XYZ file of C-alpha atoms in Angstrom:
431
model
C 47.744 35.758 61.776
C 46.382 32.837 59.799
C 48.613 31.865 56.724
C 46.930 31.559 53.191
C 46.819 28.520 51.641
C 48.710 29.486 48.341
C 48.200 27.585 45.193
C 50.385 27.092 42.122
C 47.710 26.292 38.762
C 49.234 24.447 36.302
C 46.827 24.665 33.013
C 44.945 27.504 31.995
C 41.922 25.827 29.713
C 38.535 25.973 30.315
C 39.036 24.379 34.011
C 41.687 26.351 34.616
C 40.486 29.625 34.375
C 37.022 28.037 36.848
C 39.094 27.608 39.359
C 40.922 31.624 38.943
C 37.267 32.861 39.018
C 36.015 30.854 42.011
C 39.274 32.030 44.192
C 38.825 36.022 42.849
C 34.754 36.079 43.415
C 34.196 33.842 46.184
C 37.432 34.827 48.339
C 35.399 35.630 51.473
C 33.309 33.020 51.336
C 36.066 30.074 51.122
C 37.976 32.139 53.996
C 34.656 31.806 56.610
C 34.700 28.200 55.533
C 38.043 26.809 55.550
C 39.560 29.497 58.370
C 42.592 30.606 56.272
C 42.326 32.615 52.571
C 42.899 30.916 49.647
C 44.956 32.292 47.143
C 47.022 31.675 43.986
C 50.462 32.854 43.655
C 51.480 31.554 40.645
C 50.463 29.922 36.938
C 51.686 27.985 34.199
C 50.299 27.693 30.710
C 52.101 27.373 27.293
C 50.961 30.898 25.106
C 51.318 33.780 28.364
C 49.695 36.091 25.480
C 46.449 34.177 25.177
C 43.135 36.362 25.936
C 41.401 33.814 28.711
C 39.000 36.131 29.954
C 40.088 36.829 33.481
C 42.791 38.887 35.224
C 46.435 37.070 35.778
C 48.118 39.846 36.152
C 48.828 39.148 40.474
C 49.842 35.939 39.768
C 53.844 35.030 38.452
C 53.908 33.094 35.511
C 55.822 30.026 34.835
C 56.171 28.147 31.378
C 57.762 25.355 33.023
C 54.893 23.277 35.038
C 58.270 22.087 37.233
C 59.404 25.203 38.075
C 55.611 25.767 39.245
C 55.795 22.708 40.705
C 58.736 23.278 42.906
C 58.147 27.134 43.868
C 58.635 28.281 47.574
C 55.724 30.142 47.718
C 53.129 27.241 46.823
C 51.636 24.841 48.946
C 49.318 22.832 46.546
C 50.187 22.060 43.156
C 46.607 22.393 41.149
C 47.266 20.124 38.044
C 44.437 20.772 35.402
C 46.699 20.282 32.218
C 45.768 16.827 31.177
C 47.649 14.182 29.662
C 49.559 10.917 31.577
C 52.646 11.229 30.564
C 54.714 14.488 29.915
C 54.709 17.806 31.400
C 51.605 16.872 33.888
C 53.235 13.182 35.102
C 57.033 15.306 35.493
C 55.230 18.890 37.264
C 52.862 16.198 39.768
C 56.472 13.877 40.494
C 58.220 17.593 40.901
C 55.141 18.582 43.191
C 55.236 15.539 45.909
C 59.034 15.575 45.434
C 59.202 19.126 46.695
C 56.626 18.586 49.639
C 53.161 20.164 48.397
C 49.585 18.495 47.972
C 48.444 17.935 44.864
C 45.146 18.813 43.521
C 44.334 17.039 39.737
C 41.552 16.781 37.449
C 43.388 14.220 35.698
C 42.349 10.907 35.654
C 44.244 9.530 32.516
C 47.412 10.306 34.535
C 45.674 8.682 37.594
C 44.338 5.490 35.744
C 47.836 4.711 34.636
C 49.990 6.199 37.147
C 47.650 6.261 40.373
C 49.632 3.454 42.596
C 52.917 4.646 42.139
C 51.932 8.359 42.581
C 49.984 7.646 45.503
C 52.593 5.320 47.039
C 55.147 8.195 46.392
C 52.576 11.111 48.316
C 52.032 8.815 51.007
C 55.675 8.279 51.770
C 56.553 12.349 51.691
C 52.883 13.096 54.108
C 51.490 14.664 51.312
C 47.895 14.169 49.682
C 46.585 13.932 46.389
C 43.153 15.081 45.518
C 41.370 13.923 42.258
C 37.304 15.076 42.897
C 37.461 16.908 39.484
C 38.735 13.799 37.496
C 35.555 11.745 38.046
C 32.133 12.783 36.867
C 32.566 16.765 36.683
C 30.975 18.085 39.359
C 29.477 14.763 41.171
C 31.499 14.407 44.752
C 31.561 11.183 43.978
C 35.052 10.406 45.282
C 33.951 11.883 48.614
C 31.026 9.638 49.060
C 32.934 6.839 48.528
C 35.739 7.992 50.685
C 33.775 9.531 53.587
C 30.432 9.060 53.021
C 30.017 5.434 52.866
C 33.006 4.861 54.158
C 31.279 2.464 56.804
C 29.748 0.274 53.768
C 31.445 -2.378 52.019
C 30.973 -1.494 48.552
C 28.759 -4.641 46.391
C 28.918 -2.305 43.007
C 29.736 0.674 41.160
C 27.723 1.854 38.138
C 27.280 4.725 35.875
C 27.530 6.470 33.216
C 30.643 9.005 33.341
C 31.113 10.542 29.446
C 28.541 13.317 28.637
C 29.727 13.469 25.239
C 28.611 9.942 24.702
C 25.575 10.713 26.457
C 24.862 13.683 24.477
C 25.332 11.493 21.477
C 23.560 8.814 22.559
C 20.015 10.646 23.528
C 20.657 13.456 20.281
C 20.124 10.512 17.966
C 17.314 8.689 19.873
C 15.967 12.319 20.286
C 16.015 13.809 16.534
C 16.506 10.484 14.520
C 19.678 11.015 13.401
C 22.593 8.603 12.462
C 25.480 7.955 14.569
C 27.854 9.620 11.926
C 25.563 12.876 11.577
C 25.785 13.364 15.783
C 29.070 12.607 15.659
C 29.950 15.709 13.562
C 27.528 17.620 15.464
C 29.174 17.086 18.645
C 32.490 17.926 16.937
C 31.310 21.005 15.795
C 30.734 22.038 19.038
C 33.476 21.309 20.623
C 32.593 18.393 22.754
C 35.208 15.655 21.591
C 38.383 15.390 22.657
C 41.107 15.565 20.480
C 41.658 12.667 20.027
C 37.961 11.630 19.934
C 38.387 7.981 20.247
C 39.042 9.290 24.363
C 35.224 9.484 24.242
C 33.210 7.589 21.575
C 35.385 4.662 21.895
C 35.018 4.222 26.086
C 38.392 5.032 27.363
C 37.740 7.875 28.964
C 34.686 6.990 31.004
C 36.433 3.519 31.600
C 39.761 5.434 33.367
C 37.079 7.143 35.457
C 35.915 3.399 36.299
C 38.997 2.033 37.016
C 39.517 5.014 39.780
C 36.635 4.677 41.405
C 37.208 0.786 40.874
C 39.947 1.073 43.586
C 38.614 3.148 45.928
C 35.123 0.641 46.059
C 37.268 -2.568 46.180
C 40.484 -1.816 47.858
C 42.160 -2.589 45.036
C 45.358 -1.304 42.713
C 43.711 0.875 40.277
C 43.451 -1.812 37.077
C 42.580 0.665 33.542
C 44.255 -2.134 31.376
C 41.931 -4.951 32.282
C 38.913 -2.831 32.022
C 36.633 -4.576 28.773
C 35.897 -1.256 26.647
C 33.349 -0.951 23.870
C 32.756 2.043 22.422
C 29.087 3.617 21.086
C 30.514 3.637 16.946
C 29.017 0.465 16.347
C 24.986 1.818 17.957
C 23.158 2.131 15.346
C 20.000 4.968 14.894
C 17.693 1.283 13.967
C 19.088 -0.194 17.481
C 18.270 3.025 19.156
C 14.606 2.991 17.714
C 13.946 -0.702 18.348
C 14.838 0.038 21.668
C 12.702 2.655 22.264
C 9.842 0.651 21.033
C 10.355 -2.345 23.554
C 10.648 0.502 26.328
C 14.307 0.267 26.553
C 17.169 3.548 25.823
C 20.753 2.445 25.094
C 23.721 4.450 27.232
C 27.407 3.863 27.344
C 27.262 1.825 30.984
C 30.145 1.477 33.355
C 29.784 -1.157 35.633
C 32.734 -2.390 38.606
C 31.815 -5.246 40.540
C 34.025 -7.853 43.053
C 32.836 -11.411 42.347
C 34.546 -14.703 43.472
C 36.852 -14.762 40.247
C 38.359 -11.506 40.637
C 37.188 -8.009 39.777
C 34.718 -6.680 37.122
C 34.999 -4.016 35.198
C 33.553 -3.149 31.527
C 32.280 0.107 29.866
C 30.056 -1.048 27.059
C 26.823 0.115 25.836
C 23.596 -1.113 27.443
C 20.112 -0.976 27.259
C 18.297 0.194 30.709
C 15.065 0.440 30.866
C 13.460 3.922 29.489
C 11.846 4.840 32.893
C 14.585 4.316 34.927
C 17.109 7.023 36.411
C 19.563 6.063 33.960
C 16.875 5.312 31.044
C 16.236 9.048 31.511
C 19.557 10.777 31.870
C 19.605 13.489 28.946
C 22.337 15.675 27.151
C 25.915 15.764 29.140
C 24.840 14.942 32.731
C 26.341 12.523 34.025
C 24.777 10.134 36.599
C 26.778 7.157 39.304
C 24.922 4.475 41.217
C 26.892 2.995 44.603
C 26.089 0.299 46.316
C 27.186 -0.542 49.823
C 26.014 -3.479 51.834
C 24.201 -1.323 54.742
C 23.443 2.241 52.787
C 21.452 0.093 49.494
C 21.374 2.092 46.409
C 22.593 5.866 46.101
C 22.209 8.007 43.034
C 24.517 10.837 42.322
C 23.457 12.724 38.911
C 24.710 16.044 37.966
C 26.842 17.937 35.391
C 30.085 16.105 33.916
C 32.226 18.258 32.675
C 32.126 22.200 32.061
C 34.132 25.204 33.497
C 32.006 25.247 36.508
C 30.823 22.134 37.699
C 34.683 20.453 37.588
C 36.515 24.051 38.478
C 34.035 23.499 41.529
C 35.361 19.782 42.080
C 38.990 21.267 41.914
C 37.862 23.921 45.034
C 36.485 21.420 46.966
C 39.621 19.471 47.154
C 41.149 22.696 47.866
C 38.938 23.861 50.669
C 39.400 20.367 52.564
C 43.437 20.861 52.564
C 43.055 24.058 53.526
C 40.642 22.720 56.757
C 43.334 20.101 57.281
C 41.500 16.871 56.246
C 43.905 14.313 54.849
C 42.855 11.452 53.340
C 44.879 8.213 51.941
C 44.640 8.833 47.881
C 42.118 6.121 47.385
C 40.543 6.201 50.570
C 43.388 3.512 52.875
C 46.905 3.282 52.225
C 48.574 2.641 49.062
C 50.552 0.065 50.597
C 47.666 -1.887 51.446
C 45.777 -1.791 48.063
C 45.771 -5.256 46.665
C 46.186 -6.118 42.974
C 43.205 -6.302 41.488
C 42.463 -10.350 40.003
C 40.869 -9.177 36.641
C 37.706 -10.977 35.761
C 35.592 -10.932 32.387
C 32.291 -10.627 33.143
C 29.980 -13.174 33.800
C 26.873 -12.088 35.583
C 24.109 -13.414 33.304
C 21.501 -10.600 31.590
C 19.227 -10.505 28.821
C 20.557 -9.616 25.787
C 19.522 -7.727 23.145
C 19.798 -9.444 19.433
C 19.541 -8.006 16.220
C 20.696 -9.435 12.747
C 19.757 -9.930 9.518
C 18.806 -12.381 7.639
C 18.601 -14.254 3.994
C 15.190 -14.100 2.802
C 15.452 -18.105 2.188
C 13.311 -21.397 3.795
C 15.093 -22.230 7.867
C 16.969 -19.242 8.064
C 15.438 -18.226 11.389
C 15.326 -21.809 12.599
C 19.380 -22.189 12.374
C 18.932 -19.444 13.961
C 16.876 -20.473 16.861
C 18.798 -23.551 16.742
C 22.245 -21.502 17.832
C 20.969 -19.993 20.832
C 19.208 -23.523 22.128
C 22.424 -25.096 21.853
C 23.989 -22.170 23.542
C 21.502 -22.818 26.473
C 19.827 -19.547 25.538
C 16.226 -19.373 25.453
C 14.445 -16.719 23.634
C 11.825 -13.886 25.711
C 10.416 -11.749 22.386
C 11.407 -12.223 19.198
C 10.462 -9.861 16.015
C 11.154 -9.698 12.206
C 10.470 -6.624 10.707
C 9.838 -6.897 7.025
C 7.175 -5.490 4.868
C 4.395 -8.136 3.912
C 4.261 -9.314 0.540
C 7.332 -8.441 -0.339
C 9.766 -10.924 -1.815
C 13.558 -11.294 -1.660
C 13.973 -8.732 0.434
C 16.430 -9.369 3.772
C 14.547 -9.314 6.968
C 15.865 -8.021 10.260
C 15.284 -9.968 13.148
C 15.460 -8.939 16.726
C 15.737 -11.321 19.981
C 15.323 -10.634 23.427
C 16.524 -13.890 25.629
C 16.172 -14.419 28.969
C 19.112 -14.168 31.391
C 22.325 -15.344 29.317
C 25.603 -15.707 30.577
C 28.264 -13.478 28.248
C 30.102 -16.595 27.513
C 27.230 -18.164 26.305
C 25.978 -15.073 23.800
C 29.617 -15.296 22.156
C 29.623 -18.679 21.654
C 26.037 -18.227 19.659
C 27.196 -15.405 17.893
C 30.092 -17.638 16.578
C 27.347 -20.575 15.707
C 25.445 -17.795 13.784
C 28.233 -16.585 11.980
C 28.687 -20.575 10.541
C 24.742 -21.177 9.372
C 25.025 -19.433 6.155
C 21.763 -16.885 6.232
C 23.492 -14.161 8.085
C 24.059 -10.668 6.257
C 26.550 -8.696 7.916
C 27.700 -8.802 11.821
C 25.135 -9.092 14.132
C 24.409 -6.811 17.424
C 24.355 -8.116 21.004
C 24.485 -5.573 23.454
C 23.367 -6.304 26.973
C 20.323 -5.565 28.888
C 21.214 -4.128 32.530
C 18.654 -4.968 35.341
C 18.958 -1.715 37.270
């Protein structure tokens, strides 16, 4: 008789309890597809007395996610706690130490623990899984490791943080300021805890930095990726966007180029019609790029009891048909460290400052980005005619820039004199 595949869940949030309802209502189905059952023998979660809306009472309980970690009667350590460091690092160490896969939706512990976790699987024959941790319910980690797995990867772009997206098209959608969204999106539970995980880029950019090393061959690199959160988009930037056909979206974007690799998770502006341009709400949506597949676009849900729950299964159902793969797609050993590179593609840029209502105030201004080598592709001051003294706000659109260039003329702006508070550069991404 075939042996189950028996599962120990560590974490019993929103994912958590997913995963319990896809292995109690779709038990028959995962056995025809996998040839073994699937069950769970055991769970871990810190209040046993919680209501979470589905029956535990088959499974033993640990409060310890070690002692899960290290029971006889589990063969794959599900780790959907979160958190990289603590009880989810110490229960995934326990797991590998003690011989089981591991199944994670965590990519925080991943983005700063990845190598030596990997390096430590590898070494014991065991796997780790991490579908769930990028992008929800997007198999994006299996198209990079088996799908295009006969491309060499050219680039990696998306955008990976439905909150920000939600954000992000809620004020271009209803008009409303950054601040009012924010409290929206708060109010319904969509920020983390710590929020700054999603407004200010570091979530979506450890989701980056994974799939980073899996495109590239490379040691997964979170510290060197360049992160700019969406606090400083303003409703006016989102509205003068709009009008020049353009929607701004928090853009991740991994590239190798002959310095080293690229990696940043800043906002852009895409153009309105395309995929990206019109990605609503919480989905998320990846672009890959291989040398003999061309483009492929991945969209779907990022987050949610369902779509990452189902993620977490379907690294479950491929241990339990016996595929193994290499954590980020070849050996651990052989992953390189990754030469970190600030990006320098050139792009149009997006400009918008304002000015001193006073004589040659735009031509110091015009006279920054010509010595910065930065010629100018529309240009518009919106003021109201016949009005005096009053400020004007002027926005630029320049032809293909290099980023080293745009700093150096937003330092030469900052020196003329007829600037009123920062100005905004945020880049234009040819899709």
């Amino acid at each position: 008789m075939v042996q189950p595949l028996r599962l120990g869940l560590a974490g019993l949030g929103t994912v958590g309890i997913g995963v319990v309802k896809i292995v109690q209502q779709h038990a028959d189905l995962i056995t025809a597809r996998t040839g073994r059952p699937v069950v769970i023998t055991a769970v871990s979660a810190r209040d046993r007395t919680k209501n979470r809306d589905a029956d535990l009472s088959a499974y033993a309980w640990e409060t310890d996610p070690v002692a899960l970690a290290q029971r006889e009667d589990v063969d794959v350590f599900v780790e959907v706690m979160g958190g990289h460091e603590g009880a989810a690092k110490a229960a995934t160490e326990a797991a590998i130490a003690a011989g089981k896969d591991v199944v994670t939706a965590n990519k925080a512990l991943l983005a700063h623990h990845g190598q030596a976790l990997a390096e430590a699987a590898e070494a014991a024959g065991r796997v780790i899984r991490f579908e769930a941790a990028v992008a929800g319910g997007i198999p994006v980690i299996k198209a990079l490791t088996e799908g295009l797995a006969g491309n060499r990867i050219t680039r990696v772009m998306g955008v990976m943080n439905g909150t920000c997206n939600y954000i992000l098209t809620r004020m271009q959608n209803a008009g409303l300021p950054y601040e009012t969204v924010f409290e929206e999106a708060r109010q319904l539970g969509y920020l983390e805890a710590d929020p700054n995980l999603d407004v200010g880029g570091i979530d979506a950019g450890h989701k980056l930095s994974l799939l980073a090393a899996i495109a590239f061959g490379t040691r997964v690199a979170f510290d060197a990726v360049e992160l700019e959160g969406i606090g400083n988009v303003s409703i006016e930037d989102i509205e003068l966007a709009d009008d020049m056909g353009y929607h701004i979206k928090l853009l991740g974007v991994a590239q190798m180029s002959g310095r080293g690799l690229e990696q940043r998770m800043t906002p852009c502006l895409v153009p309105a019609e395309s995929p990206f341009g019109q990605l609503q709400g919480g989905t998320n949506m990846v672009m890959l790029e291989g040398d003999s597949v061309g483009q492929i676009v991945l969209r779907g849900p990022g987050a949610g009891e369902g779509p990452t729950a189902s993620a977490v299964m379907s690294d479950v159902i491929d241990i339990a048909r016996g595929l193994r793969l290499p954590t980020f797609g070849r050996p651990a050993a052989t992953l390189v460290p990754a030469v970190p590179a600030k990006a320098a593609t050139p792009a149009p840029y997006y400009l918008r400052m304002t000015l001193l209502d006073k004589p040659g105030a735009l031509a110091k201004i015009a006279t920054c980005l010509g010595e910065a080598g930065i010629s100018i592709d529309q240009m518009r001051q919106i003021n109201q005619p016949g009005e005096e003294d009053d400020d004007a706000i002027v926005i630029f659109v320049t032809h293909k820039a290099a980023p080293a260039d745009v700093a150096h003329a937003l330092t030469s702006f900052a020196q003329t004199g007829v600037l009123v508070g920062q100005p905004v550069a945020i880049r234009i991404e040819e899709l």
